[in-house]
Coordinates of C-alpha atoms and ligand atoms in Angstrom, one line a residue:
M3 CA 11.9 31.7 28.4
I4 CA 9.3 31.8 25.6
E5 CA 10.5 31.9 22.0
T6 CA 8.5 33.3 19.1
V7 CA 8.1 31.3 15.9
D8 CA 6.0 31.7 12.8
L9 CA 4.3 28.3 12.8
L10 CA 3.8 25.5 15.4
I11 CA 2.4 22.2 14.1
H12 CA 1.1 19.7 16.7
A13 CA 0.7 16.2 15.1
R14 CA -0.5 12.9 16.4
W15 CA 2.4 11.2 14.6
I16 CA 5.6 12.7 13.1
V17 CA 7.8 10.5 10.9
P18 CA 11.1 12.5 10.6
V19 CA 12.6 9.8 8.2
E20 CA 16.0 10.6 9.8
P21 CA 16.6 8.8 12.1
A22 CA 15.3 5.9 10.1
G23 CA 12.2 3.9 11.2
V24 CA 11.2 6.4 13.9
V25 CA 7.6 7.3 14.6
L26 CA 7.1 10.1 17.2
E27 CA 3.7 10.4 18.9
D28 CA 2.2 13.7 20.1
H29 CA 5.2 15.8 18.9
S30 CA 5.4 19.2 17.4
V31 CA 7.4 21.0 14.7
A32 CA 8.4 24.7 15.2
V33 CA 9.1 26.8 12.0
R34 CA 10.7 30.2 11.7
G35 CA 11.8 32.0 8.6
G36 CA 11.0 29.0 6.4
D37 CA 13.2 26.6 8.4
I38 CA 12.5 23.9 11.0
V39 CA 13.8 25.2 14.3
A40 CA 12.7 22.4 16.6
L41 CA 11.1 18.9 16.7
L42 CA 10.0 18.1 20.2
P43 CA 7.3 16.6 22.4
R44 CA 4.1 18.6 22.3
A45 CA 4.1 19.4 26.0
R46 CA 7.6 20.9 25.8
A47 CA 6.7 22.8 22.6
A48 CA 3.7 24.5 24.3
A49 CA 6.0 25.6 27.1
T50 CA 8.8 26.8 24.8
F51 CA 7.2 28.5 21.8
R52 CA 4.6 31.2 21.1
A53 CA 3.5 31.0 17.5
D54 CA 1.7 33.3 15.1
T55 CA 0.0 30.3 13.6
I56 CA -0.8 27.0 15.3
V57 CA -2.0 24.0 13.3
E58 CA -3.6 21.0 15.1
L59 CA -3.3 17.6 13.4
P60 CA -5.0 15.3 15.8
E61 CA -5.5 12.4 13.4
H62 CA -2.6 13.0 11.1
L63 CA 0.8 11.8 10.1
L64 CA 3.3 14.6 9.5
M65 CA 6.3 13.8 7.2
P66 CA 8.8 15.5 5.0
G67 CA 7.4 16.8 1.7
L68 CA 7.7 14.1 -1.0
V69 CA 10.5 14.4 -3.6
N70 CA 9.5 13.3 -7.1
L71 CA 12.9 12.3 -8.5
H72 CA 11.8 12.1 -12.2
V73 CA 9.1 14.0 -14.0
H74 CA 8.4 15.7 -17.4
A75 CA 6.0 18.1 -15.9
A76 CA 4.8 19.8 -19.1
M77 CA 3.7 16.4 -20.4
N78 CA 0.6 16.8 -18.2
L79 CA -0.9 18.3 -21.4
M80 CA -0.5 14.9 -23.1
R81 CA -2.0 12.8 -20.3
G82 CA -3.9 9.9 -21.8
I83 CA -3.1 11.0 -25.4
A84 CA -1.7 7.5 -26.3
D85 CA -1.9 4.6 -24.0
D86 CA -1.3 0.8 -24.1
M87 CA 1.8 1.1 -26.4
P88 CA 5.4 -0.1 -26.0
L89 CA 8.0 2.7 -25.3
M90 CA 9.6 3.1 -28.7
R91 CA 6.3 3.0 -30.6
W92 CA 4.8 5.3 -28.0
L93 CA 7.6 7.8 -28.5
Q94 CA 8.0 7.6 -32.2
E95 CA 4.3 7.4 -33.2
A96 CA 2.6 9.4 -30.6
I97 CA 4.7 11.6 -28.3
W98 CA 7.5 12.9 -30.6
P99 CA 5.1 14.0 -33.4
T100 CA 2.8 15.7 -31.0
E101 CA 5.7 17.5 -29.4
A102 CA 7.1 18.5 -32.8
R103 CA 3.7 20.2 -33.6
H104 CA 2.8 21.8 -30.3
V105 CA 5.7 22.3 -27.9
S106 CA 6.4 26.0 -27.2
A107 CA 7.3 28.1 -24.2
A108 CA 3.5 28.6 -23.6
F109 CA 2.9 24.8 -23.8
V110 CA 5.6 24.2 -21.2
R111 CA 4.5 26.9 -18.9
D112 CA 0.9 25.9 -18.9
G113 CA 1.6 22.1 -18.7
T114 CA 4.0 22.7 -15.8
L115 CA 1.5 24.8 -13.9
L116 CA -1.0 22.0 -14.1
A117 CA 1.6 19.4 -13.0
A118 CA 2.9 21.6 -10.2
A119 CA -0.7 22.1 -8.9
E120 CA -1.3 18.3 -9.1
M121 CA 2.0 17.5 -7.3
L122 CA 1.6 20.1 -4.5
R123 CA -2.0 18.8 -3.8
G124 CA -0.6 15.3 -3.5
G125 CA 2.2 16.2 -1.0
I126 CA 5.1 16.5 -3.5
T127 CA 7.1 19.6 -2.5
T128 CA 10.1 19.0 -4.8
C129 CA 10.5 17.6 -8.2
N130 CA 13.3 16.8 -10.6
D131 CA 12.0 17.9 -14.0
M132 CA 13.3 17.3 -17.6
Y133 CA 11.6 18.9 -20.6
F134 CA 12.0 21.5 -23.3
H135 CA 11.9 25.2 -22.6
P136 CA 13.4 25.0 -19.0
E137 CA 12.9 28.7 -18.6
A138 CA 9.2 28.4 -18.9
A139 CA 9.1 25.4 -16.5
A140 CA 11.1 27.4 -13.9
E141 CA 8.7 30.3 -14.3
A142 CA 5.7 27.9 -13.6
F143 CA 7.3 26.2 -10.6
S144 CA 8.2 29.6 -9.2
T145 CA 4.7 31.0 -9.8
L146 CA 3.1 28.1 -7.8
G147 CA 5.8 28.1 -5.1
M148 CA 7.1 24.6 -5.7
R149 CA 10.7 23.6 -5.2
A150 CA 12.2 22.2 -8.4
V151 CA 15.4 21.1 -10.0
V152 CA 14.9 22.0 -13.6
G153 CA 16.8 20.0 -16.2
V154 CA 18.9 21.7 -18.9
V155 CA 17.7 19.1 -21.4
M156 CA 20.0 17.9 -24.2
L157 CA 19.4 15.9 -27.4
E158 CA 21.2 15.6 -30.7
F159 CA 18.1 16.1 -32.9
P160 CA 16.4 19.4 -33.6
T161 CA 13.0 20.3 -32.1
P162 CA 11.1 23.6 -32.2
F163 CA 13.1 24.5 -29.0
A164 CA 16.6 24.0 -30.1
S165 CA 18.7 23.0 -33.2
D166 CA 21.4 20.8 -31.8
A167 CA 23.0 19.7 -28.5
D168 CA 25.0 22.9 -28.1
D169 CA 21.9 25.0 -28.7
Y170 CA 20.0 23.0 -26.0
L171 CA 22.8 23.6 -23.6
R172 CA 23.1 27.3 -24.4
K173 CA 19.4 27.9 -23.9
G174 CA 19.2 25.8 -20.8
L175 CA 22.1 27.5 -19.2
A176 CA 20.7 30.9 -20.0
A177 CA 17.6 29.9 -18.1
R178 CA 19.7 28.9 -15.2
D179 CA 21.4 32.3 -15.2
R180 CA 18.0 34.0 -15.1
W181 CA 16.6 31.9 -12.2
Q182 CA 19.8 31.8 -10.0
A183 CA 18.3 34.1 -7.4
D184 CA 15.2 32.0 -6.8
P185 CA 15.7 30.0 -3.6
L186 CA 13.2 27.3 -4.8
I187 CA 14.7 26.8 -8.2
D188 CA 17.8 24.7 -8.9
F189 CA 19.1 23.2 -12.2
A190 CA 20.6 20.0 -13.4
I191 CA 22.2 19.0 -16.7
A192 CA 19.8 16.6 -18.3
P193 CA 21.2 14.7 -21.3
H194 CA 18.0 12.8 -22.4
A195 CA 19.4 9.2 -22.8
P196 CA 22.5 7.4 -24.0
Y197 CA 20.6 6.7 -27.3
T198 CA 19.9 10.3 -28.1
V199 CA 23.2 12.0 -27.1
S200 CA 26.6 11.6 -28.7
D201 CA 29.9 11.0 -27.0
A202 CA 31.1 14.5 -27.8
S203 CA 27.9 16.1 -26.4
F204 CA 28.2 13.9 -23.2
G205 CA 31.8 15.4 -22.9
R206 CA 30.4 18.9 -22.9
A207 CA 27.6 18.0 -20.5
L208 CA 30.1 16.6 -18.1
A209 CA 32.4 19.6 -18.2
I210 CA 29.6 21.9 -17.5
A211 CA 28.1 19.8 -14.7
D212 CA 31.6 19.6 -13.0
E213 CA 32.3 23.3 -13.5
L214 CA 28.9 24.4 -12.0
G215 CA 28.5 21.6 -9.5
L216 CA 25.2 20.4 -10.9
P217 CA 23.5 16.9 -10.9
I218 CA 23.3 14.9 -14.1
H219 CA 19.8 13.6 -14.8
I220 CA 19.5 10.9 -17.5
H221 CA 17.3 8.0 -18.5
V222 CA 19.4 4.7 -18.5
H223 CA 18.7 1.0 -19.2
E224 CA 15.0 1.5 -19.6
T225 CA 14.4 -1.2 -22.2
K226 CA 16.1 -4.4 -23.4
G227 CA 16.3 -2.8 -26.9
E228 CA 18.3 0.2 -25.6
I229 CA 21.0 -2.2 -24.4
A230 CA 21.0 -4.3 -27.6
D231 CA 21.3 -1.1 -29.7
S232 CA 24.2 0.2 -27.6
L233 CA 26.0 -3.1 -28.0
A234 CA 25.5 -2.9 -31.7
A235 CA 26.5 0.8 -32.1
H236 CA 29.2 1.2 -29.4
G237 CA 30.3 -2.3 -28.5
M238 CA 29.3 -1.9 -24.9
R239 CA 26.3 -1.5 -22.6
P240 CA 25.0 2.1 -22.0
L241 CA 26.3 2.3 -18.4
S242 CA 29.8 1.1 -19.5
R243 CA 29.8 3.7 -22.2
L244 CA 28.9 6.4 -19.6
A245 CA 31.6 5.1 -17.3
R246 CA 34.2 5.3 -20.1
L247 CA 33.1 8.9 -20.8
G248 CA 33.5 9.8 -17.1
L249 CA 29.8 10.5 -16.5
L250 CA 29.3 8.1 -13.6
G251 CA 29.7 9.9 -10.2
E252 CA 27.8 10.9 -7.1
N253 CA 26.0 13.6 -9.0
L254 CA 24.5 11.2 -11.6
I255 CA 20.8 10.3 -11.3
G256 CA 20.1 7.3 -13.6
V257 CA 16.3 7.1 -14.3
H258 CA 14.6 3.7 -14.6
A259 CA 17.7 1.4 -14.5
V260 CA 15.4 -1.5 -15.2
H261 CA 17.7 -3.9 -17.1
L262 CA 20.9 -4.2 -15.0
D263 CA 23.4 -7.1 -14.9
D264 CA 25.9 -7.5 -12.0
S265 CA 28.5 -5.4 -13.8
D266 CA 26.0 -2.5 -14.2
I267 CA 25.1 -2.6 -10.5
E268 CA 28.8 -2.7 -9.5
L269 CA 29.4 0.4 -11.7
L270 CA 26.6 2.3 -10.1
A271 CA 27.7 1.4 -6.6
R272 CA 31.4 2.0 -7.2
H273 CA 30.8 5.5 -8.6
G274 CA 28.2 6.5 -5.9
C275 CA 25.4 7.0 -8.5
S276 CA 21.7 7.3 -7.6
V277 CA 18.7 5.7 -9.3
A278 CA 15.3 7.2 -9.9
H279 CA 12.9 4.3 -9.7
C280 CA 9.7 4.8 -11.6
P281 CA 7.6 1.7 -10.9
T282 CA 4.3 2.7 -12.5
S283 CA 5.9 4.0 -15.7
N284 CA 7.9 0.8 -16.0
M285 CA 4.7 -1.3 -15.6
K286 CA 2.6 0.8 -17.9
L287 CA 5.2 0.7 -20.8
A288 CA 6.0 -2.9 -19.9
S289 CA 9.7 -1.9 -19.6
G290 CA 10.3 -4.5 -16.8
I291 CA 11.0 -4.4 -13.1
A292 CA 14.0 -2.5 -11.7
P293 CA 16.1 -4.7 -9.3
V294 CA 15.5 -2.3 -6.4
T295 CA 16.3 -4.8 -3.7
R296 CA 19.7 -5.5 -5.2
L297 CA 20.3 -1.8 -5.7
L298 CA 19.6 -1.1 -2.0
E299 CA 21.7 -4.1 -0.9
A300 CA 24.6 -2.6 -3.0
G301 CA 24.3 0.6 -1.1
I302 CA 23.0 2.6 -4.1
R303 CA 20.7 5.6 -3.3
V304 CA 17.2 5.1 -4.7
G305 CA 14.5 7.7 -5.0
L306 CA 11.1 7.5 -6.6
G307 CA 9.8 9.2 -9.7
T308 CA 6.4 9.4 -11.4
D309 CA 7.8 10.0 -14.9
G310 CA 5.5 12.2 -17.1
A311 CA 1.8 12.1 -17.0
A312 CA 1.7 10.6 -20.5
S313 CA 3.3 7.4 -19.2
N314 CA 1.9 7.0 -15.7
N315 CA -0.8 8.7 -15.9
R316 CA -0.7 10.3 -12.4
L317 CA 1.9 12.4 -10.6
D318 CA 1.2 10.6 -7.4
L319 CA 4.1 9.7 -5.1
L320 CA 1.8 7.8 -2.6
Q321 CA 1.0 5.5 -5.5
E322 CA 4.7 5.2 -6.4
M323 CA 5.5 4.2 -2.8
R324 CA 2.9 1.5 -2.8
H325 CA 3.9 0.2 -6.3
A326 CA 7.6 0.2 -5.3
A327 CA 6.9 -1.8 -2.2
L328 CA 4.6 -4.3 -4.0
L329 CA 6.7 -4.7 -7.1
A330 CA 9.9 -5.4 -5.1
K331 CA 8.0 -8.1 -3.2
V332 CA 6.6 -9.8 -6.3
A333 CA 10.0 -9.5 -8.2
S334 CA 12.1 -11.0 -5.4
H335 CA 9.5 -13.5 -4.1
D336 CA 10.2 -12.0 -0.7
A337 CA 7.4 -10.2 1.2
T338 CA 10.0 -8.5 3.4
A339 CA 11.4 -6.6 0.4
V340 CA 11.0 -2.8 0.5
P341 CA 9.0 -2.4 3.7
A342 CA 6.9 0.7 4.3
H343 CA 9.7 2.7 6.0
T344 CA 12.0 2.0 3.1
A345 CA 9.4 3.1 0.5
L346 CA 9.0 6.4 2.5
H347 CA 12.7 6.9 2.7
M348 CA 13.0 6.5 -1.1
A349 CA 10.1 9.1 -1.6
T350 CA 11.8 11.7 0.7
L351 CA 15.4 11.6 1.8
G352 CA 16.5 9.2 -0.9
G353 CA 15.4 11.6 -3.6
A354 CA 16.7 14.6 -1.7
Q355 CA 20.2 13.1 -1.4
A356 CA 20.2 12.1 -5.1
L357 CA 19.6 15.7 -6.0
G358 CA 22.4 16.9 -3.7
L359 CA 19.8 18.6 -1.5
G360 CA 20.1 16.2 1.4
A361 CA 21.3 18.9 3.8
R362 CA 18.3 21.1 3.0
I363 CA 15.3 18.8 2.6
G364 CA 14.1 15.2 2.8
S365 CA 13.7 14.8 6.6
I366 CA 12.2 16.7 9.5
E367 CA 15.3 18.0 11.3
P368 CA 16.2 21.4 12.9
G369 CA 18.1 23.5 10.4
K370 CA 16.3 22.0 7.3
A371 CA 13.7 23.8 5.2
A372 CA 10.1 23.4 6.4
D373 CA 9.0 21.3 3.4
L374 CA 6.3 19.3 5.1
C375 CA 3.2 17.2 4.3
A376 CA 0.4 16.0 6.5
V377 CA -1.8 13.0 5.7
D378 CA -5.2 12.6 7.5
L379 CA -5.4 9.0 8.8
G380 CA -8.7 9.7 10.6
R381 CA -11.1 8.7 7.9
L382 CA -13.1 5.5 7.7
H383 CA -10.8 3.8 5.1
C384 CA -7.9 4.3 7.5
R385 CA -9.5 2.5 10.5
P386 CA -8.4 0.7 12.5
R387 CA -4.8 1.9 12.4
F388 CA -2.2 -0.1 14.2
D389 CA 0.8 1.3 12.3
P390 CA 0.7 4.8 10.8
V391 CA 3.6 4.3 8.3
S392 CA 2.0 1.0 7.1
H393 CA -1.2 3.0 6.5
L394 CA 0.6 5.7 4.7
V395 CA 2.1 3.3 2.2
Y396 CA -0.5 0.6 1.9
V397 CA -3.8 2.4 2.6
A398 CA -3.8 6.2 2.2
G399 CA -4.2 8.0 -1.1
R400 CA -3.2 11.5 -2.2
E401 CA -6.7 12.6 -1.5
D402 CA -5.9 12.1 2.2
V403 CA -3.1 14.8 2.0
S404 CA -4.5 17.6 4.2
H405 CA -1.6 20.1 4.6
V406 CA 1.5 21.0 2.6
W407 CA 4.2 23.6 3.3
V408 CA 7.1 24.6 1.1
N409 CA 9.8 26.6 2.8
G410 CA 7.4 27.2 5.7
E411 CA 4.7 28.6 3.4
T412 CA 1.3 27.0 3.2
R413 CA 0.4 25.4 -0.1
V414 CA -2.4 23.2 1.0
D415 CA -4.6 23.9 4.1
K416 CA -7.2 21.4 5.3
G417 CA -7.3 19.8 1.9
V418 CA -7.7 23.1 0.0
A419 CA -4.9 24.3 -2.3
L420 CA -3.8 27.9 -1.6
L421 CA -2.0 28.6 -4.9
H422 CA -1.4 31.9 -6.8
I423 CA -3.5 30.6 -9.7
R424 CA -7.1 29.6 -9.2
D425 CA -8.4 26.2 -10.1
S426 CA -10.8 27.8 -12.6
E427 CA -7.9 29.3 -14.5
L428 CA -5.9 26.0 -14.5
L429 CA -9.0 24.2 -15.8
R430 CA -9.4 26.7 -18.6
L431 CA -5.7 26.2 -19.6
A432 CA -6.2 22.5 -19.7
S433 CA -9.2 22.7 -22.0
V434 CA -7.5 25.2 -24.3
W435 CA -4.7 22.7 -24.9
Q436 CA -7.0 19.7 -25.1
T437 CA -8.7 21.5 -28.1
K438 CA -5.4 22.3 -29.7
L439 CA -3.8 18.8 -29.3
G440 CA -7.1 17.1 -30.2
N441 CA -7.2 18.8 -33.6
Ligands
ZN23 ZN1 11.3 10.0 -18.3

C-alpha cells in the first residue's frame, strides 16, 4: 500500500548520527507534518511513499541540522569591531562600551536576523542564544523560521536593557511567556558568568530553572584570570562555587570550560553537566584549549558553539567541527583524538542533548523533527572522495551546504536561501548599523 508524505529526500549518503558511526548509501528520508516518518533504502522508499515534493541529492551527504550550542546572535552587528585583543580588554574597552551606547530591542532584532540568516545558510538549524532583549531575539528567530533556545540573560550590573539581576530575570521571563506557543522557540536561564552574577542571584536562577524545567546556560572557566579572581573573592574555583550553590546538574551547559583541573572534570561528570566547546573563539581570544578528549573520556556531553561574531568572527559550525578535531589532536599529541564522526556528533546530537532536545532533534530518526542539512560533495574540491564524513569535517565548507529544512520546511534550496526577509533588506540593516556603530 502506498503512503502519502509531504517530502521525500533521496540522498547518495545519509549520516543519521544515531546509531553512531553509520553511513547509509542510497537511502531516503520521508517527512510528513514536519516530522521524519521513515529512513529507508531508496528502492523501498520509492515503493512505499508518494510525495508532494521529491528532492534528489545524487552527490550529497544528508545529515541532521547542526546545533550551535553557544552564540550571542545579535553580536553580528559588532563583527570585526575589535580584534586581536585578550578577553578582558576586549570586553572592557571595546564590547561593553559599544553595547552600553547602542544596544536596544531594535539592535537585537536586526543583529539576530543577520545571524539567523547566516546560520541557516550554513546548515545550522538550532542555536542556543544568550544576549540582551531576549524578546527581540525570539521575534527574529521566529521571523526567519530558525529553532532557537533563547537565554534569559542575567547580570548584576545595569545596562540599557535592565537595572539589576531581578530586572533581567523579570524581563526575560516575560519574553518566555509571550513566546510559549511558538514550536521553534524555547528558553533557558542564562546567568552570564560566575564573575558577573552573585550567589543570591544564582539562587534565584536555580529556583526558576528547576520550577520551569529549563536549561542553565553559563560561561565557565574561560580564562586563567577568572579562576584566580574566584579563588581571591570566594576562596574556591568557579565550578566548585556553582556546585556549592547547587547549580551543577544535567540541565547545566558550561560554555568554554577551558581551564579545568581533575576536580573540575570530576564535578562536571558527577553532576551530568554538558560543555559547549567553542574552539575558534578560544583560539582567537587566546583563552587556551579546552581538554575535550578528557571530557569525552569522562562521559561528559560536549556540543560545539561558535560564540558571537565579535569573537570568532563566523557563525560557521563546519569550521568549528574542523577546529575541534584539529585542536584536540594538537593538544593531546594524538592524531586519533576527536575523529570526524565524533566532531559531527558534537555538532548535532551532542548539542541537542545538552539542550534537553535530544528526543526531538540532533539525529535522523523516525519520530524526530525534520531538521536536516544537505552538503554537496560533488564539486572539484571534494574529489576524489573515499569517506564522505571525513570530507564533511576536513574538506567541505559552509558554501557547500545546498539544502536546509527546519521542522520539514525548506530554508535553503539548491544553495538559495528561502527566507521571509530578502537579502537586500538584510544588507540594508547591516549598513544602517555599521554607520551608527562607526560614529
Ligand atoms: Zn559567549
